[in-house]
Amino acid sequence: ADACHEFPPAMDSPERTEGYHNGEPEEQDEFWGRVLGIAPNPRVSPALHLMAGYNGKGVALAARFQGDQSGGVNFNQKPVGDNPQLVELLRQRIAILDGAMGTMIQAQRLDEAGFRGREFARHPADLRNCNEVLSLTEPKLIEDIHRQYLEAGADIIETNTFNGNAISLADYKLQDRVHDLNLASAKIARRAVEKFVAEHPERHGFVAGSMGPTNRTASMSRDVSNPASREVTFDQFRNAYHEQARGLLDGGADLLLVETIFDTLNAKAALFAIAQLFEEIGRRVPVMVSVTIIDKSGRTLSGQTIEAFWNSVSHMPLLSVGLNCALGPAQMRPYLEELSQIAPLYISCYPNAGLPNAFGGFDETPESMAKELREFANAGWLNIVGGGSGSPPEATPAVAWTGGGGRPSGCA
């Protein structure tokens, strides 16, 4: 597809074309224009408009891409987010994401008292397996896990906030502590990175605020007799994600990662909440999204193919899009290849350590995962790579990546 070689004019620029909207002002166009600081650009090709999801109308979000003669993709940092160091790293090489926080916490075999600590000794609900609460009750444990991944070669570490939203935390009666938990988790990760980089100034370290899918779905009913029934409304999802994102940014997250997306409507609520928050605070950070294909059908739980998912989220200015969870690298291969061919931005992949076995464990070894991931890299499908469920620090690709290789996709 053709690409825009010029950043779009400002909202009040005389270059803005009245006929571009067919004479009809669009509320969504104005909202995204304020968020991004850009206006519709008639110089962007129809192919990019279509990819942006507006079919020739509204803000051409795809204009954030600037083509180069090599056919790769360069990213205009303003809409993507204010982190030039991260963008520069991705232009130079494949970045390494950490592995599974849950796997590391489970290895500690904490009991109920271990999760509660002193602060929640009299809490009215059981807290065992609420990993997020450990950011308040066992901050050193969480920081040590981050440190292990940094030492294993991770450039980006995720906060301990996968279920750190009011919808998920309500199961533990912790919905009133969302901001506290996310703030603390981001601060812990930020502290781990700053300590590590101070000791290793040649290394990079970035904190990704993890935002999981919640334990509810916006697209489907759990009541077989009432298909229209929903346990949670779109606005409730949006509010939950808005609160979580604010806590993560207040704690010092460098970017936000909306991950393990099984229902695209949940993700759209998250992205809308993030865009609103950026407008409120007057700044942006990079946003990554990562979808989960649940089985070999190649679809999400809500039924979308990879292409349909991309079309559903491509209106949002993203740093990267990718795949994680559910599948091992071998099963993920065709979907990652497809995504790398249709999405003109950085591609991420952090697969599970294979499919769960009969005992709930994972059979992939660091060596077998590294072999598959190296093939993905050599094919030019990757910019960000890490490990999903069952992937401890020793499986971090930087450790097992013997031979290296693989030019980041989309780089000149």
mmCIF file of C-alpha atoms in Angstrom:
data_model
loop_
_atom_site.group_PDB
_atom_site.id
_atom_site.type_symbol
_atom_site.label_atom_id
_atom_site.label_comp_id
_atom_site.label_asym_id
_atom_site.label_seq_id
_atom_site.Cartn_x
_atom_site.Cartn_y
_atom_site.Cartn_z
ATOM 1 C CA ALA A 1 0.000 0.000 0.000
ATOM 2 C CA ASP A 2 1.041 3.573 -0.546
ATOM 3 C CA ALA A 3 2.087 5.506 2.527
ATOM 4 C CA CYS A 4 1.845 9.087 3.638
ATOM 5 C CA HIS A 5 5.227 10.805 3.426
ATOM 6 C CA GLU A 6 4.125 13.840 5.367
ATOM 7 C CA PHE A 7 2.693 14.281 8.834
ATOM 8 C CA PRO A 8 -0.943 15.426 8.646
ATOM 9 C CA PRO A 9 -1.742 19.124 9.087
ATOM 10 C CA ALA A 10 -2.858 20.499 12.427
ATOM 11 C CA MET A 11 -6.551 20.594 13.290
ATOM 12 C CA ASP A 12 -6.751 24.341 12.607
ATOM 13 C CA SER A 13 -4.599 24.182 9.496
ATOM 14 C CA PRO A 14 -5.972 25.765 6.293
ATOM 15 C CA GLU A 15 -4.956 22.531 4.593
ATOM 16 C CA ARG A 16 -7.865 20.771 6.274
ATOM 17 C CA THR A 17 -10.336 19.946 3.497
ATOM 18 C CA GLU A 18 -14.046 20.563 4.088
ATOM 19 C CA GLY A 19 -15.152 18.090 1.434
ATOM 20 C CA TYR A 20 -13.089 15.375 3.040
ATOM 21 C CA HIS A 21 -16.000 14.673 5.388
ATOM 22 C CA ASN A 22 -18.609 15.055 2.665
ATOM 23 C CA GLY A 23 -19.696 18.196 4.533
ATOM 24 C CA GLU A 24 -20.655 16.272 7.690
ATOM 25 C CA PRO A 25 -18.763 16.925 10.957
ATOM 26 C CA GLU A 26 -17.906 13.697 12.770
ATOM 27 C CA GLU A 27 -17.719 13.464 16.527
ATOM 28 C CA GLN A 28 -15.338 10.501 16.399
ATOM 29 C CA ASP A 29 -13.080 12.353 14.002
ATOM 30 C CA GLU A 30 -12.877 15.323 16.349
ATOM 31 C CA PHE A 31 -12.211 13.116 19.366
ATOM 32 C CA TRP A 32 -9.331 11.277 17.708
ATOM 33 C CA GLY A 33 -8.059 14.511 16.266
ATOM 34 C CA ARG A 34 -7.760 15.933 19.783
ATOM 35 C CA VAL A 35 -6.147 12.756 21.090
ATOM 36 C CA LEU A 36 -3.594 12.523 18.306
ATOM 37 C CA GLY A 37 -3.177 16.169 17.458
ATOM 38 C CA ILE A 38 -3.820 15.389 13.790
ATOM 39 C CA ALA A 39 -6.494 16.009 11.199
ATOM 40 C CA PRO A 40 -7.753 13.934 8.270
ATOM 41 C CA ASN A 41 -5.216 13.946 5.474
ATOM 42 C CA PRO A 42 -6.465 13.680 1.884
ATOM 43 C CA ARG A 43 -2.939 12.811 0.753
ATOM 44 C CA VAL A 44 -3.126 9.417 2.464
ATOM 45 C CA SER A 45 -3.956 6.641 0.018
ATOM 46 C CA PRO A 46 -7.411 5.009 0.044
ATOM 47 C CA ALA A 47 -5.729 1.734 0.980
ATOM 48 C CA LEU A 48 -4.476 3.231 4.216
ATOM 49 C CA HIS A 49 -7.838 4.850 4.901
ATOM 50 C CA LEU A 50 -9.503 1.479 4.466
ATOM 51 C CA MET A 51 -6.941 -0.132 6.743
ATOM 52 C CA ALA A 52 -7.690 2.532 9.354
ATOM 53 C CA GLY A 53 -11.273 1.360 9.331
ATOM 54 C CA TYR A 54 -12.954 4.522 8.117
ATOM 55 C CA ASN A 55 -13.456 3.744 4.413
ATOM 56 C CA GLY A 56 -12.363 7.197 3.386
ATOM 57 C CA LYS A 57 -13.960 9.064 6.304
ATOM 58 C CA GLY A 58 -12.747 10.285 9.654
ATOM 59 C CA VAL A 59 -9.202 10.620 10.915
ATOM 60 C CA ALA A 60 -6.730 8.645 8.870
ATOM 61 C CA LEU A 61 -4.967 7.058 11.792
ATOM 62 C CA ALA A 62 -2.830 5.076 9.411
ATOM 63 C CA ALA A 63 -1.118 8.366 8.551
ATOM 64 C CA ARG A 64 1.058 7.763 11.575
ATOM 65 C CA PHE A 65 3.128 5.519 9.303
ATOM 66 C CA GLN A 66 5.737 6.957 6.992
ATOM 67 C CA GLY A 67 7.019 4.707 4.251
ATOM 68 C CA ASP A 68 10.658 4.332 3.392
ATOM 69 C CA GLN A 69 12.199 3.210 0.137
ATOM 70 C CA SER A 70 13.016 -0.206 1.557
ATOM 71 C CA GLY A 71 9.329 -0.981 1.974
ATOM 72 C CA GLY A 72 9.642 -1.044 5.732
ATOM 73 C CA VAL A 73 7.713 1.034 8.237
ATOM 74 C CA ASN A 74 8.882 3.967 10.275
ATOM 75 C CA PHE A 75 6.714 5.291 13.059
ATOM 76 C CA ASN A 76 5.890 8.899 13.760
ATOM 77 C CA GLN A 77 6.536 9.049 17.480
ATOM 78 C CA LYS A 78 3.916 11.663 18.316
ATOM 79 C CA PRO A 79 0.805 9.514 17.848
ATOM 80 C CA VAL A 80 2.527 6.296 18.890
ATOM 81 C CA GLY A 81 3.597 7.723 22.243
ATOM 82 C CA ASP A 82 6.329 9.708 23.891
ATOM 83 C CA ASN A 83 9.118 7.153 24.297
ATOM 84 C CA PRO A 84 11.781 7.709 21.647
ATOM 85 C CA GLN A 85 14.258 5.395 23.429
ATOM 86 C CA LEU A 86 11.927 2.432 23.036
ATOM 87 C CA VAL A 87 11.172 3.257 19.406
ATOM 88 C CA GLU A 88 14.890 3.563 18.682
ATOM 89 C CA LEU A 89 15.559 0.183 20.320
ATOM 90 C CA LEU A 90 12.896 -1.443 18.135
ATOM 91 C CA ARG A 91 14.426 0.093 15.021
ATOM 92 C CA GLN A 92 17.787 -1.398 15.921
ATOM 93 C CA ARG A 93 16.894 -4.918 17.002
ATOM 94 C CA ILE A 94 14.271 -7.295 18.292
ATOM 95 C CA ALA A 95 13.282 -6.346 21.843
ATOM 96 C CA ILE A 96 12.923 -8.956 24.570
ATOM 97 C CA LEU A 97 9.801 -9.094 26.721
ATOM 98 C CA ASP A 98 9.804 -10.933 30.046
ATOM 99 C CA GLY A 99 8.055 -14.237 30.811
ATOM 100 C CA ALA A 100 5.278 -15.477 33.059
ATOM 101 C CA MET A 101 4.747 -13.658 36.361
ATOM 102 C CA GLY A 102 2.113 -16.189 37.442
ATOM 103 C CA THR A 103 4.445 -19.134 36.915
ATOM 104 C CA MET A 104 7.063 -17.526 39.125
ATOM 105 C CA ILE A 105 4.558 -16.683 41.872
ATOM 106 C CA GLN A 106 3.111 -20.206 41.852
ATOM 107 C CA ALA A 107 6.602 -21.597 42.368
ATOM 108 C CA GLN A 108 6.682 -19.826 45.756
ATOM 109 C CA ARG A 109 3.787 -22.016 46.996
ATOM 110 C CA LEU A 110 2.347 -19.229 49.114
ATOM 111 C CA ASP A 111 -0.553 -20.081 51.406
ATOM 112 C CA GLU A 112 -3.497 -17.841 52.289
ATOM 113 C CA ALA A 113 -1.498 -16.064 54.982
ATOM 114 C CA GLY A 114 1.302 -15.462 52.500
ATOM 115 C CA PHE A 115 -1.049 -13.588 50.194
ATOM 116 C CA ARG A 116 -2.791 -11.645 52.955
ATOM 117 C CA GLY A 117 0.217 -10.282 54.795
ATOM 118 C CA ARG A 118 -0.457 -7.873 57.652
ATOM 119 C CA GLU A 119 -2.462 -5.367 55.646
ATOM 120 C CA PHE A 120 -5.165 -7.859 54.689
ATOM 121 C CA ALA A 121 -5.098 -10.127 57.743
ATOM 122 C CA ARG A 122 -8.782 -9.410 58.398
ATOM 123 C CA HIS A 123 -9.922 -9.096 54.806
ATOM 124 C CA PRO A 124 -13.395 -10.652 54.365
ATOM 125 C CA ALA A 125 -12.565 -12.709 51.255
ATOM 126 C CA ASP A 126 -9.942 -15.347 50.466
ATOM 127 C CA LEU A 127 -6.938 -13.839 48.703
ATOM 128 C CA ARG A 128 -4.941 -16.905 47.738
ATOM 129 C CA ASN A 129 -4.089 -16.812 44.017
ATOM 130 C CA CYS A 130 -4.785 -13.073 43.807
ATOM 131 C CA ASN A 131 -1.331 -12.340 42.454
ATOM 132 C CA GLU A 132 -1.931 -8.605 42.257
ATOM 133 C CA VAL A 133 -2.312 -8.211 46.026
ATOM 134 C CA LEU A 134 1.300 -9.339 46.435
ATOM 135 C CA SER A 135 2.386 -5.944 45.137
ATOM 136 C CA LEU A 136 1.155 -4.609 48.476
ATOM 137 C CA THR A 137 1.875 -7.551 50.769
ATOM 138 C CA GLU A 138 5.091 -8.970 49.221
ATOM 139 C CA PRO A 139 6.654 -6.172 47.155
ATOM 140 C CA LYS A 140 10.171 -7.591 47.500
ATOM 141 C CA LEU A 141 9.056 -10.906 46.008
ATOM 142 C CA ILE A 142 7.603 -9.148 42.983
ATOM 143 C CA GLU A 143 10.673 -6.955 42.563
ATOM 144 C CA ASP A 144 12.929 -10.030 42.743
ATOM 145 C CA ILE A 145 10.945 -11.669 39.939
ATOM 146 C CA HIS A 146 11.333 -8.568 37.784
ATOM 147 C CA ARG A 147 15.043 -8.576 38.550
ATOM 148 C CA GLN A 148 15.397 -12.201 37.436
ATOM 149 C CA TYR A 149 13.854 -11.408 34.064
ATOM 150 C CA LEU A 150 16.039 -8.344 33.613
ATOM 151 C CA GLU A 151 19.118 -10.413 34.399
ATOM 152 C CA ALA A 152 17.945 -13.011 31.887
ATOM 153 C CA GLY A 153 17.975 -10.346 29.170
ATOM 154 C CA ALA A 154 14.515 -8.780 29.155
ATOM 155 C CA ASP A 155 14.264 -5.229 27.811
ATOM 156 C CA ILE A 156 10.600 -4.861 28.791
ATOM 157 C CA ILE A 157 9.085 -6.128 32.029
ATOM 158 C CA GLU A 158 5.359 -6.304 32.716
ATOM 159 C CA THR A 159 3.753 -5.056 35.896
ATOM 160 C CA ASN A 160 2.049 -7.520 38.227
ATOM 161 C CA THR A 161 -1.388 -6.261 37.193
ATOM 162 C CA PHE A 162 -2.819 -8.764 34.711
ATOM 163 C CA ASN A 163 -6.068 -8.931 36.716
ATOM 164 C CA GLY A 164 -5.657 -5.502 38.289
ATOM 165 C CA ASN A 165 -9.044 -4.143 37.271
ATOM 166 C CA ALA A 166 -12.226 -3.647 39.288
ATOM 167 C CA ILE A 167 -14.125 -6.345 37.392
ATOM 168 C CA SER A 168 -11.599 -9.092 38.138
ATOM 169 C CA LEU A 169 -10.659 -7.873 41.616
ATOM 170 C CA ALA A 170 -14.311 -7.902 42.672
ATOM 171 C CA ASP A 171 -13.944 -11.682 43.067
ATOM 172 C CA TYR A 172 -11.596 -10.909 45.970
ATOM 173 C CA LYS A 173 -13.546 -7.887 47.204
ATOM 174 C CA LEU A 174 -10.637 -5.661 46.254
ATOM 175 C CA GLN A 175 -12.379 -3.485 43.675
ATOM 176 C CA ASP A 176 -11.840 -0.426 45.872
ATOM 177 C CA ARG A 177 -8.055 -0.949 45.806
ATOM 178 C CA VAL A 178 -7.543 -0.870 42.047
ATOM 179 C CA HIS A 179 -5.555 2.355 41.935
ATOM 180 C CA ASP A 180 -3.428 1.353 44.938
ATOM 181 C CA LEU A 181 -2.563 -2.035 43.433
ATOM 182 C CA ASN A 182 -1.678 -0.663 40.016
ATOM 183 C CA LEU A 183 0.259 2.259 41.447
ATOM 184 C CA ALA A 184 2.289 -0.039 43.690
ATOM 185 C CA SER A 185 2.894 -2.583 40.919
ATOM 186 C CA ALA A 186 4.169 0.038 38.492
ATOM 187 C CA LYS A 187 6.417 1.560 41.150
ATOM 188 C CA ILE A 188 7.902 -1.859 41.945
ATOM 189 C CA ALA A 189 8.678 -2.537 38.294
ATOM 190 C CA ARG A 190 10.035 0.988 37.834
ATOM 191 C CA ARG A 191 12.309 0.521 40.865
ATOM 192 C CA ALA A 192 13.579 -2.826 39.550
ATOM 193 C CA VAL A 193 14.393 -1.310 36.159
ATOM 194 C CA GLU A 194 16.119 1.758 37.567
ATOM 195 C CA LYS A 195 18.291 -0.318 39.900
ATOM 196 C CA PHE A 196 19.231 -2.709 37.110
ATOM 197 C CA VAL A 197 20.025 -0.031 34.527
ATOM 198 C CA ALA A 198 22.088 1.876 37.091
ATOM 199 C CA GLU A 199 24.216 -1.261 37.500
ATOM 200 C CA HIS A 200 24.219 -2.028 33.761
ATOM 201 C CA PRO A 201 24.201 1.333 31.935
ATOM 202 C CA GLU A 202 24.639 -0.389 28.591
ATOM 203 C CA ARG A 203 21.235 -2.021 28.961
ATOM 204 C CA HIS A 204 17.715 -0.743 28.345
ATOM 205 C CA GLY A 205 14.740 -1.265 30.634
ATOM 206 C CA PHE A 206 11.106 -0.383 30.106
ATOM 207 C CA VAL A 207 7.998 -0.976 32.216
ATOM 208 C CA ALA A 208 4.870 -2.227 30.462
ATOM 209 C CA GLY A 209 1.630 -1.793 32.371
ATOM 210 C CA SER A 210 -0.123 -5.135 31.993
ATOM 211 C CA MET A 211 -3.867 -4.896 31.332
ATOM 212 C CA GLY A 212 -5.509 -8.307 31.022
ATOM 213 C CA PRO A 213 -8.893 -9.190 29.473
ATOM 214 C CA THR A 214 -10.863 -9.386 32.763
ATOM 215 C CA ASN A 215 -12.866 -12.501 33.612
ATOM 216 C CA ARG A 216 -15.999 -11.306 31.806
ATOM 217 C CA THR A 217 -16.928 -10.914 28.143
ATOM 218 C CA ALA A 218 -18.643 -8.006 26.454
ATOM 219 C CA SER A 219 -19.604 -9.908 23.298
ATOM 220 C CA MET A 220 -21.326 -13.003 24.588
ATOM 221 C CA SER A 221 -24.045 -13.968 27.044
ATOM 222 C CA ARG A 222 -23.496 -16.548 29.765
ATOM 223 C CA ASP A 223 -27.251 -17.070 29.900
ATOM 224 C CA VAL A 224 -28.209 -19.553 27.172
ATOM 225 C CA SER A 225 -31.858 -18.523 27.451
ATOM 226 C CA ASN A 226 -31.079 -14.823 26.923
ATOM 227 C CA PRO A 227 -28.468 -14.096 24.219
ATOM 228 C CA ALA A 228 -28.769 -10.336 24.850
ATOM 229 C CA SER A 229 -27.787 -10.636 28.502
ATOM 230 C CA ARG A 230 -24.468 -9.160 29.583
ATOM 231 C CA GLU A 231 -22.929 -9.303 33.046
ATOM 232 C CA VAL A 232 -20.888 -6.165 32.412
ATOM 233 C CA THR A 233 -21.680 -3.229 30.111
ATOM 234 C CA PHE A 234 -19.242 -1.568 27.739
ATOM 235 C CA ASP A 235 -19.176 1.515 29.958
ATOM 236 C CA GLN A 236 -18.297 -0.602 32.980
ATOM 237 C CA PHE A 237 -15.418 -2.169 31.056
ATOM 238 C CA ARG A 238 -14.269 1.282 29.963
ATOM 239 C CA ASN A 239 -14.391 2.651 33.510
ATOM 240 C CA ALA A 240 -12.501 -0.345 34.883
ATOM 241 C CA TYR A 241 -9.722 -0.006 32.323
ATOM 242 C CA HIS A 242 -9.560 3.767 32.747
ATOM 243 C CA GLU A 243 -8.989 3.380 36.479
ATOM 244 C CA GLN A 244 -6.336 0.727 35.946
ATOM 245 C CA ALA A 245 -4.479 2.676 33.275
ATOM 246 C CA ARG A 246 -4.382 5.779 35.443
ATOM 247 C CA GLY A 247 -2.839 3.850 38.324
ATOM 248 C CA LEU A 248 -0.212 2.336 36.020
ATOM 249 C CA LEU A 249 0.786 5.685 34.554
ATOM 250 C CA ASP A 250 0.802 7.328 37.984
ATOM 251 C CA GLY A 251 3.231 4.605 39.071
ATOM 252 C CA GLY A 252 5.628 5.246 36.203
ATOM 253 C CA ALA A 253 4.757 2.746 33.450
ATOM 254 C CA ASP A 254 6.542 3.528 30.174
ATOM 255 C CA LEU A 255 3.879 1.908 28.024
ATOM 256 C CA LEU A 256 0.566 0.071 28.318
ATOM 257 C CA LEU A 257 0.010 -3.512 27.183
ATOM 258 C CA VAL A 258 -3.557 -4.673 26.538
ATOM 259 C CA GLU A 259 -2.962 -8.397 26.408
ATOM 260 C CA THR A 260 -4.453 -11.879 26.135
ATOM 261 C CA ILE A 261 -7.405 -10.457 24.220
ATOM 262 C CA PHE A 262 -10.058 -13.144 23.814
ATOM 263 C CA ASP A 263 -12.955 -10.740 23.206
ATOM 264 C CA THR A 264 -12.225 -7.799 20.931
ATOM 265 C CA LEU A 265 -15.034 -5.722 22.403
ATOM 266 C CA ASN A 266 -13.297 -5.880 25.796
ATOM 267 C CA ALA A 267 -10.138 -4.657 24.106
ATOM 268 C CA LYS A 268 -11.965 -1.843 22.335
ATOM 269 C CA ALA A 269 -13.264 -0.686 25.717
ATOM 270 C CA ALA A 270 -9.692 -0.716 27.012
ATOM 271 C CA LEU A 271 -8.366 1.228 24.043
ATOM 272 C CA PHE A 272 -11.171 3.774 24.282
ATOM 273 C CA ALA A 273 -10.459 4.221 28.004
ATOM 274 C CA ILE A 274 -6.747 4.679 27.304
ATOM 275 C CA ALA A 275 -7.427 7.266 24.589
ATOM 276 C CA GLN A 276 -9.697 9.187 26.933
ATOM 277 C CA LEU A 277 -7.061 9.078 29.671
ATOM 278 C CA PHE A 278 -4.387 10.384 27.291
ATOM 279 C CA GLU A 279 -6.634 13.298 26.429
ATOM 280 C CA GLU A 280 -7.284 14.037 30.101
ATOM 281 C CA ILE A 281 -3.639 13.999 31.185
ATOM 282 C CA GLY A 282 -2.273 15.675 28.063
ATOM 283 C CA ARG A 283 0.329 13.055 27.210
ATOM 284 C CA ARG A 284 0.613 9.673 25.551
ATOM 285 C CA VAL A 285 2.652 6.558 26.108
ATOM 286 C CA PRO A 286 3.061 3.740 23.580
ATOM 287 C CA VAL A 287 0.296 1.131 23.555
ATOM 288 C CA MET A 288 0.778 -2.534 22.690
ATOM 289 C CA VAL A 289 -2.045 -4.980 22.049
ATOM 290 C CA SER A 290 -1.792 -8.758 22.008
ATOM 291 C CA VAL A 291 -4.557 -11.138 20.982
ATOM 292 C CA THR A 292 -5.118 -14.765 21.957
ATOM 293 C CA ILE A 293 -6.035 -17.401 19.389
ATOM 294 C CA ILE A 294 -7.697 -20.109 21.438
ATOM 295 C CA ASP A 295 -7.103 -23.165 19.237
ATOM 296 C CA LYS A 296 -6.186 -24.353 15.756
ATOM 297 C CA SER A 297 -9.359 -22.828 14.339
ATOM 298 C CA GLY A 298 -7.398 -19.581 14.209
ATOM 299 C CA ARG A 299 -10.069 -17.573 16.005
ATOM 300 C CA THR A 300 -10.467 -15.679 19.247
ATOM 301 C CA LEU A 301 -12.998 -16.827 21.814
ATOM 302 C CA SER A 302 -15.443 -14.255 20.435
ATOM 303 C CA GLY A 303 -15.013 -15.752 16.962
ATOM 304 C CA GLN A 304 -12.743 -13.359 15.084
ATOM 305 C CA THR A 305 -9.960 -14.338 12.725
ATOM 306 C CA ILE A 306 -6.595 -12.587 12.881
ATOM 307 C CA GLU A 307 -7.524 -10.288 9.988
ATOM 308 C CA ALA A 308 -10.888 -9.405 11.545
ATOM 309 C CA PHE A 309 -9.203 -8.637 14.853
ATOM 310 C CA TRP A 310 -6.673 -6.351 13.218
ATOM 311 C CA ASN A 311 -9.399 -4.504 11.328
ATOM 312 C CA SER A 312 -11.237 -4.017 14.629
ATOM 313 C CA VAL A 313 -8.349 -2.354 16.481
ATOM 314 C CA SER A 314 -6.410 -0.635 13.696
ATOM 315 C CA HIS A 315 -8.160 2.687 14.378
ATOM 316 C CA MET A 316 -6.029 3.090 17.517
ATOM 317 C CA PRO A 317 -2.472 4.397 17.122
ATOM 318 C CA LEU A 318 -0.456 1.458 18.434
ATOM 319 C CA LEU A 319 3.190 0.711 18.968
ATOM 320 C CA SER A 320 2.681 -2.976 18.270
ATOM 321 C CA VAL A 321 0.188 -5.751 17.745
ATOM 322 C CA GLY A 322 0.844 -9.398 18.427
ATOM 323 C CA LEU A 323 -0.101 -12.805 19.754
ATOM 324 C CA ASN A 324 0.243 -14.388 23.169
ATOM 325 C CA CYS A 325 -1.013 -17.161 25.392
ATOM 326 C CA ALA A 326 -3.113 -20.291 24.664
ATOM 327 C CA LEU A 327 -0.784 -21.737 22.024
ATOM 328 C CA GLY A 328 2.846 -22.758 21.879
ATOM 329 C CA PRO A 329 5.145 -21.342 19.208
ATOM 330 C CA ALA A 330 4.555 -24.179 16.727
ATOM 331 C CA GLN A 331 0.767 -23.758 16.851
ATOM 332 C CA MET A 332 1.091 -19.965 16.717
ATOM 333 C CA ARG A 333 3.233 -19.910 13.575
ATOM 334 C CA PRO A 334 0.613 -19.467 10.789
ATOM 335 C CA TYR A 335 -1.264 -16.759 12.669
ATOM 336 C CA LEU A 336 1.863 -14.789 13.451
ATOM 337 C CA GLU A 337 2.893 -14.960 9.805
ATOM 338 C CA GLU A 338 -0.522 -13.689 8.715
ATOM 339 C CA LEU A 339 -0.491 -10.846 11.227
ATOM 340 C CA SER A 340 2.988 -9.745 10.182
ATOM 341 C CA GLN A 341 1.779 -9.482 6.587
ATOM 342 C CA ILE A 342 -1.327 -7.377 7.238
ATOM 343 C CA ALA A 343 -0.413 -5.104 10.167
ATOM 344 C CA PRO A 344 2.039 -2.295 9.246
ATOM 345 C CA LEU A 345 3.525 -1.890 12.706
ATOM 346 C CA TYR A 346 5.781 -3.663 15.144
ATOM 347 C CA ILE A 347 4.840 -7.301 15.771
ATOM 348 C CA SER A 348 5.063 -9.053 19.140
ATOM 349 C CA CYS A 349 4.906 -12.714 20.078
ATOM 350 C CA TYR A 350 5.064 -14.346 23.487
ATOM 351 C CA PRO A 351 3.775 -17.905 23.253
ATOM 352 C CA ASN A 352 3.124 -20.362 26.033
ATOM 353 C CA ALA A 353 5.697 -23.063 26.666
ATOM 354 C CA GLY A 354 3.635 -25.366 24.447
ATOM 355 C CA LEU A 355 0.115 -26.591 25.080
ATOM 356 C CA PRO A 356 -0.740 -27.603 28.673
ATOM 357 C CA ASN A 357 -0.183 -31.284 29.325
ATOM 358 C CA ALA A 358 -2.446 -33.674 31.257
ATOM 359 C CA PHE A 359 -1.003 -32.415 34.547
ATOM 360 C CA GLY A 360 -1.494 -28.721 33.773
ATOM 361 C CA GLY A 361 2.200 -28.185 33.096
ATOM 362 C CA PHE A 362 4.074 -27.244 29.920
ATOM 363 C CA ASP A 363 6.447 -29.459 27.970
ATOM 364 C CA GLU A 364 8.387 -26.986 25.824
ATOM 365 C CA THR A 365 11.997 -26.456 26.852
ATOM 366 C CA PRO A 366 13.875 -23.160 26.546
ATOM 367 C CA GLU A 367 15.876 -24.718 23.715
ATOM 368 C CA SER A 368 12.835 -25.851 21.717
ATOM 369 C CA MET A 369 11.112 -22.492 22.185
ATOM 370 C CA ALA A 370 14.251 -20.650 21.119
ATOM 371 C CA LYS A 371 14.472 -22.734 17.935
ATOM 372 C CA GLU A 372 10.935 -21.830 16.901
ATOM 373 C CA LEU A 373 11.283 -18.162 17.836
ATOM 374 C CA ARG A 374 14.583 -17.902 15.970
ATOM 375 C CA GLU A 375 12.822 -19.160 12.848
ATOM 376 C CA PHE A 376 10.126 -16.503 13.309
ATOM 377 C CA ALA A 377 12.807 -13.834 13.633
ATOM 378 C CA ASN A 378 14.726 -15.009 10.590
ATOM 379 C CA ALA A 379 11.480 -14.882 8.606
ATOM 380 C CA GLY A 380 11.097 -11.209 9.579
ATOM 381 C CA TRP A 381 7.907 -11.719 11.589
ATOM 382 C CA LEU A 382 9.075 -10.313 14.927
ATOM 383 C CA ASN A 383 9.990 -7.075 16.652
ATOM 384 C CA ILE A 384 9.174 -7.991 20.264
ATOM 385 C CA VAL A 385 9.504 -11.512 21.621
ATOM 386 C CA GLY A 386 8.946 -13.027 25.059
ATOM 387 C CA GLY A 387 7.472 -15.966 26.911
ATOM 388 C CA GLY A 388 3.902 -16.652 28.001
ATOM 389 C CA SER A 389 2.502 -19.078 30.557
ATOM 390 C CA GLY A 390 5.015 -21.619 31.766
ATOM 391 C CA SER A 391 7.992 -19.509 30.709
ATOM 392 C CA PRO A 392 10.352 -18.757 33.634
ATOM 393 C CA PRO A 393 13.442 -16.543 33.311
ATOM 394 C CA GLU A 394 15.579 -19.383 31.954
ATOM 395 C CA ALA A 395 13.225 -19.531 28.974
ATOM 396 C CA THR A 396 13.615 -15.822 28.249
ATOM 397 C CA PRO A 397 14.639 -15.762 24.597
ATOM 398 C CA ALA A 398 17.780 -13.699 25.249
ATOM 399 C CA VAL A 399 19.183 -16.607 27.291
ATOM 400 C CA ALA A 400 18.442 -19.492 24.949
ATOM 401 C CA TRP A 401 18.815 -17.532 21.725
ATOM 402 C CA THR A 402 22.013 -19.176 20.531
ATOM 403 C CA GLY A 403 23.065 -17.828 17.182
ATOM 404 C CA GLY A 404 20.750 -14.816 17.369
ATOM 405 C CA GLY A 405 19.884 -13.585 13.941
ATOM 406 C CA GLY A 406 16.719 -12.238 12.518
ATOM 407 C CA ARG A 407 16.252 -8.684 11.346
ATOM 408 C CA PRO A 408 13.322 -6.909 12.979
ATOM 409 C CA SER A 409 10.347 -6.814 10.633
ATOM 410 C CA GLY A 410 9.531 -3.456 9.102
ATOM 411 C CA CYS A 411 13.023 -2.054 9.685
ATOM 412 C CA ALA A 412 15.137 -0.555 6.981
#
